[in-house]
Amino acid sequence: SVIGKEQGKGVGKALMKALTEYADQWTTFLRIELTVYPDNLNAIALYKKFGFEQEGLLRNYSLRNGRFEDVITMARFNPNQAVAK
């Protein structure tokens, strides 16, 4: 998570690019998974640009600011791995 004055400067994009390139080119990972708060629209948009798709909603999953909140689950598949559909 990129916070504070570094938001909006391309740090998240650079980190996501490095992560997905590493996973796709140097590992045998079939998928990468993540969770994100539904109100984090900038992060969701970034993840979608890198091929992540929403898979589900985990209700009351995470304690945030003293309250239980939902999170969205997202995943992307390695395009270099064979995936049966």
GROMACS .gro file of N, CA and C in nm:
model
  255
    1SER      N    1   0.084  -0.118   0.000
    1SER     CA    2   0.000   0.000   0.000
    1SER      C    3   0.088   0.124   0.000
    2VAL      N    4   0.062   0.214  -0.089
    2VAL     CA    5   0.135   0.339  -0.097
    2VAL      C    6   0.054   0.444  -0.023
    3ILE      N    7   0.118   0.511   0.072
    3ILE     CA    8   0.045   0.608   0.153
    3ILE      C    9   0.114   0.744   0.152
    4GLY      N   10   0.040   0.843   0.197
    4GLY     CA   11   0.096   0.976   0.218
    4GLY      C   12   0.135   1.047   0.090
    5LYS      N   13   0.243   1.121   0.100
    5LYS     CA   14   0.284   1.208  -0.010
    5LYS      C   15   0.333   1.133  -0.134
    6GLU      N   16   0.353   1.004  -0.123
    6GLU     CA   17   0.398   0.925  -0.238
    6GLU      C   18   0.284   0.878  -0.327
    7GLN      N   19   0.160   0.893  -0.280
    7GLN     CA   20   0.045   0.855  -0.362
    7GLN      C   21   0.038   0.942  -0.486
    8GLY      N   22  -0.002   0.879  -0.597
    8GLY     CA   23  -0.020   0.954  -0.720
    8GLY      C   24   0.107   0.984  -0.796
    9LYS      N   25   0.219   0.925  -0.756
    9LYS     CA   26   0.347   0.952  -0.821
    9LYS      C   27   0.398   0.832  -0.901
   10GLY      N   28   0.316   0.730  -0.919
   10GLY     CA   29   0.357   0.615  -0.998
   10GLY      C   30   0.427   0.506  -0.920
   11VAL      N   31   0.434   0.519  -0.788
   11VAL     CA   32   0.501   0.418  -0.707
   11VAL      C   33   0.425   0.286  -0.712
   12GLY      N   34   0.294   0.290  -0.694
   12GLY     CA   35   0.213   0.169  -0.698
   12GLY      C   36   0.221   0.101  -0.833
   13LYS      N   37   0.218   0.180  -0.940
   13LYS     CA   38   0.228   0.125  -1.075
   13LYS      C   39   0.362   0.055  -1.095
   14ALA      N   40   0.470   0.117  -1.049
   14ALA     CA   41   0.603   0.057  -1.063
   14ALA      C   42   0.613  -0.073  -0.983
   15LEU      N   43   0.558  -0.073  -0.863
   15LEU     CA   44   0.561  -0.194  -0.780
   15LEU      C   45   0.479  -0.306  -0.843
   16MET      N   46   0.361  -0.273  -0.894
   16MET     CA   47   0.276  -0.375  -0.956
   16MET      C   48   0.340  -0.429  -1.084
   17LYS      N   49   0.404  -0.342  -1.161
   17LYS     CA   50   0.473  -0.385  -1.283
   17LYS      C   51   0.585  -0.483  -1.248
   18ALA      N   52   0.664  -0.450  -1.148
   18ALA     CA   53   0.774  -0.538  -1.106
   18ALA      C   54   0.721  -0.671  -1.055
   19LEU      N   55   0.616  -0.667  -0.977
   19LEU     CA   56   0.558  -0.790  -0.922
   19LEU      C   57   0.505  -0.881  -1.031
   20THR      N   58   0.427  -0.826  -1.123
   20THR     CA   59   0.366  -0.910  -1.226
   20THR      C   60   0.471  -0.961  -1.325
   21GLU      N   61   0.569  -0.879  -1.359
   21GLU     CA   62   0.676  -0.927  -1.448
   21GLU      C   63   0.756  -1.038  -1.382
   22TYR      N   64   0.788  -1.022  -1.256
   22TYR     CA   65   0.861  -1.127  -1.185
   22TYR      C   66   0.780  -1.256  -1.180
   23ALA      N   67   0.655  -1.245  -1.142
   23ALA     CA   68   0.569  -1.364  -1.131
   23ALA      C   69   0.553  -1.434  -1.265
   24ASP      N   70   0.537  -1.356  -1.372
   24ASP     CA   71   0.513  -1.415  -1.504
   24ASP      C   72   0.639  -1.473  -1.568
   25GLN      N   73   0.753  -1.410  -1.544
   25GLN     CA   74   0.874  -1.449  -1.617
   25GLN      C   75   0.971  -1.536  -1.537
   26TRP      N   76   0.963  -1.531  -1.405
   26TRP     CA   77   1.065  -1.597  -1.325
   26TRP      C   78   1.012  -1.701  -1.228
   27THR      N   79   0.882  -1.718  -1.222
   27THR     CA   80   0.825  -1.815  -1.129
   27THR      C   81   0.731  -1.909  -1.205
   28THR      N   82   0.685  -2.009  -1.135
   28THR     CA   83   0.584  -2.099  -1.191
   28THR      C   84   0.448  -2.071  -1.128
   29PHE      N   85   0.432  -1.953  -1.070
   29PHE     CA   86   0.304  -1.917  -1.010
   29PHE      C   87   0.195  -1.917  -1.117
   30LEU      N   88   0.085  -1.981  -1.086
   30LEU     CA   89  -0.029  -1.979  -1.177
   30LEU      C   90  -0.113  -1.854  -1.156
   31ARG      N   91  -0.125  -1.811  -1.029
   31ARG     CA   92  -0.210  -1.696  -0.999
   31ARG      C   93  -0.152  -1.613  -0.886
   32ILE      N   94  -0.190  -1.487  -0.885
   32ILE     CA   95  -0.160  -1.394  -0.776
   32ILE      C   96  -0.295  -1.347  -0.723
   33GLU      N   97  -0.309  -1.347  -0.592
   33GLU     CA   98  -0.433  -1.304  -0.529
   33GLU      C   99  -0.409  -1.182  -0.442
   34LEU      N  100  -0.513  -1.102  -0.423
   34LEU     CA  101  -0.504  -0.988  -0.331
   34LEU      C  102  -0.643  -0.956  -0.278
   35THR      N  103  -0.645  -0.877  -0.173
   35THR     CA  104  -0.770  -0.822  -0.122
   35THR      C  105  -0.756  -0.671  -0.119
   36VAL      N  106  -0.869  -0.603  -0.137
   36VAL     CA  107  -0.870  -0.457  -0.140
   36VAL      C  108  -1.002  -0.408  -0.083
   37TYR      N  109  -0.999  -0.297  -0.013
   37TYR     CA  110  -1.123  -0.239   0.037
   37TYR      C  111  -1.204  -0.182  -0.080
   38PRO      N  112  -1.335  -0.202  -0.080
   38PRO     CA  113  -1.419  -0.156  -0.191
   38PRO      C  114  -1.412  -0.005  -0.217
   39ASP      N  115  -1.379   0.074  -0.116
   39ASP     CA  116  -1.372   0.219  -0.136
   39ASP      C  117  -1.238   0.266  -0.191
   40ASN      N  118  -1.144   0.174  -0.213
   40ASN     CA  119  -1.012   0.211  -0.266
   40ASN      C  120  -1.015   0.201  -0.418
   41LEU      N  121  -1.088   0.291  -0.479
   41LEU     CA  122  -1.113   0.286  -0.623
   41LEU      C  123  -0.986   0.301  -0.706
   42ASN      N  124  -0.891   0.382  -0.660
   42ASN     CA  125  -0.766   0.398  -0.734
   42ASN      C  126  -0.688   0.267  -0.739
   43ALA      N  127  -0.683   0.196  -0.627
   43ALA     CA  128  -0.612   0.068  -0.624
   43ALA      C  129  -0.682  -0.034  -0.712
   44ILE      N  130  -0.814  -0.039  -0.706
   44ILE     CA  131  -0.889  -0.134  -0.787
   44ILE      C  132  -0.863  -0.108  -0.936
   45ALA      N  133  -0.864   0.017  -0.976
   45ALA     CA  134  -0.836   0.053  -1.116
   45ALA      C  135  -0.695   0.010  -1.156
   46LEU      N  136  -0.598   0.032  -1.068
   46LEU     CA  137  -0.461  -0.009  -1.096
   46LEU      C  138  -0.451  -0.160  -1.112
   47TYR      N  139  -0.512  -0.235  -1.022
   47TYR     CA  140  -0.507  -0.380  -1.029
   47TYR      C  141  -0.571  -0.430  -1.159
   48LYS      N  142  -0.681  -0.370  -1.200
   48LYS     CA  143  -0.747  -0.410  -1.324
   48LYS      C  144  -0.655  -0.386  -1.444
   49LYS      N  145  -0.580  -0.276  -1.443
   49LYS     CA  146  -0.486  -0.248  -1.552
   49LYS      C  147  -0.381  -0.357  -1.565
   50PHE      N  148  -0.351  -0.425  -1.457
   50PHE     CA  149  -0.250  -0.530  -1.458
   50PHE      C  150  -0.312  -0.670  -1.468
   51GLY      N  151  -0.438  -0.675  -1.507
   51GLY     CA  152  -0.501  -0.803  -1.537
   51GLY      C  153  -0.574  -0.870  -1.423
   52PHE      N  154  -0.587  -0.804  -1.309
   52PHE     CA  155  -0.661  -0.863  -1.198
   52PHE      C  156  -0.810  -0.851  -1.224
   53GLU      N  157  -0.884  -0.953  -1.184
   53GLU     CA  158  -1.029  -0.953  -1.195
   53GLU      C  159  -1.090  -0.980  -1.059
   54GLN      N  160  -1.204  -0.918  -1.035
   54GLN     CA  161  -1.273  -0.941  -0.908
   54GLN      C  162  -1.328  -1.082  -0.904
   55GLU      N  163  -1.305  -1.151  -0.793
   55GLU     CA  164  -1.355  -1.287  -0.776
   55GLU      C  165  -1.465  -1.296  -0.670
   56GLY      N  166  -1.461  -1.209  -0.572
   56GLY     CA  167  -1.562  -1.221  -0.469
   56GLY      C  168  -1.557  -1.108  -0.368
   57LEU      N  169  -1.644  -1.120  -0.269
   57LEU     CA  170  -1.654  -1.023  -0.160
   57LEU      C  171  -1.650  -1.100  -0.029
   58LEU      N  172  -1.559  -1.063   0.058
   58LEU     CA  173  -1.550  -1.123   0.191
   58LEU      C  174  -1.614  -1.026   0.289
   59ARG      N  175  -1.726  -1.065   0.345
   59ARG     CA  176  -1.804  -0.978   0.432
   59ARG      C  177  -1.741  -0.970   0.571
   60ASN      N  178  -1.734  -0.848   0.624
   60ASN     CA  179  -1.681  -0.824   0.759
   60ASN      C  180  -1.546  -0.895   0.782
   61TYR      N  181  -1.459  -0.888   0.685
   61TYR     CA  182  -1.335  -0.964   0.682
   61TYR      C  183  -1.222  -0.899   0.761
   62SER      N  184  -1.216  -0.767   0.760
   62SER     CA  185  -1.099  -0.697   0.812
   62SER      C  186  -1.139  -0.589   0.913
   63LEU      N  187  -1.063  -0.583   1.020
   63LEU     CA  188  -1.084  -0.477   1.119
   63LEU      C  189  -1.010  -0.352   1.073
   64ARG      N  190  -1.086  -0.244   1.053
   64ARG     CA  191  -1.030  -0.118   1.003
   64ARG      C  192  -1.093  -0.003   1.079
   65ASN      N  193  -1.010   0.073   1.143
   65ASN     CA  194  -1.058   0.188   1.221
   65ASN      C  195  -1.165   0.149   1.322
   66GLY      N  196  -1.145   0.033   1.386
   66GLY     CA  197  -1.236  -0.011   1.490
   66GLY      C  198  -1.364  -0.075   1.443
   67ARG      N  199  -1.377  -0.098   1.311
   67ARG     CA  200  -1.498  -0.159   1.255
   67ARG      C  201  -1.459  -0.273   1.162
   68PHE      N  202  -1.542  -0.374   1.157
   68PHE     CA  203  -1.521  -0.480   1.059
   68PHE      C  204  -1.574  -0.433   0.924
   69GLU      N  205  -1.493  -0.454   0.821
   69GLU     CA  206  -1.529  -0.408   0.687
   69GLU      C  207  -1.514  -0.520   0.585
   70ASP      N  208  -1.588  -0.508   0.477
   70ASP     CA  209  -1.578  -0.602   0.366
   70ASP      C  210  -1.449  -0.576   0.288
   71VAL      N  211  -1.403  -0.679   0.218
   71VAL     CA  212  -1.294  -0.663   0.121
   71VAL      C  213  -1.332  -0.737  -0.006
   72ILE      N  214  -1.280  -0.688  -0.117
   72ILE     CA  215  -1.296  -0.753  -0.246
   72ILE      C  216  -1.176  -0.843  -0.267
   73THR      N  217  -1.200  -0.964  -0.318
   73THR     CA  218  -1.089  -1.052  -0.356
   73THR      C  219  -1.069  -1.038  -0.507
   74MET      N  220  -0.943  -1.028  -0.546
   74MET     CA  221  -0.907  -1.017  -0.687
   74MET      C  222  -0.792  -1.114  -0.715
   75ALA      N  223  -0.783  -1.158  -0.840
   75ALA     CA  224  -0.674  -1.247  -0.880
   75ALA      C  225  -0.642  -1.226  -1.027
   76ARG      N  226  -0.521  -1.264  -1.063
   76ARG     CA  227  -0.481  -1.266  -1.204
   76ARG      C  228  -0.404  -1.394  -1.229
   77PHE      N  229  -0.417  -1.446  -1.351
   77PHE     CA  230  -0.347  -1.568  -1.389
   77PHE      C  231  -0.225  -1.534  -1.472
   78ASN      N  232  -0.121  -1.613  -1.455
   78ASN     CA  233   0.001  -1.598  -1.533
   78ASN      C  234  -0.029  -1.636  -1.678
   79PRO      N  235  -0.013  -1.544  -1.772
   79PRO     CA  236  -0.045  -1.577  -1.911
   79PRO      C  237   0.050  -1.679  -1.973
   80ASN      N  238   0.162  -1.706  -1.907
   80ASN     CA  239   0.260  -1.800  -1.959
   80ASN      C  240   0.237  -1.943  -1.909
   81GLN      N  241   0.139  -1.961  -1.822
   81GLN     CA  242   0.107  -2.093  -1.769
   81GLN      C  243  -0.017  -2.149  -1.838
   82ALA      N  244  -0.017  -2.277  -1.862
   82ALA     CA  245  -0.135  -2.340  -1.920
   82ALA      C  246  -0.246  -2.346  -1.817
   83VAL      N  247  -0.363  -2.297  -1.852
   83VAL     CA  248  -0.477  -2.298  -1.761
   83VAL      C  249  -0.592  -2.366  -1.834
   84ALA      N  250  -0.646  -2.470  -1.775
   84ALA     CA  251  -0.762  -2.537  -1.832
   84ALA      C  252  -0.887  -2.458  -1.796
   85LYS      N  253  -0.971  -2.433  -1.894
   85LYS     CA  254  -1.094  -2.357  -1.868
   85LYS      C  255  -1.214  -2.444  -1.890
   0.00000   0.00000   0.00000
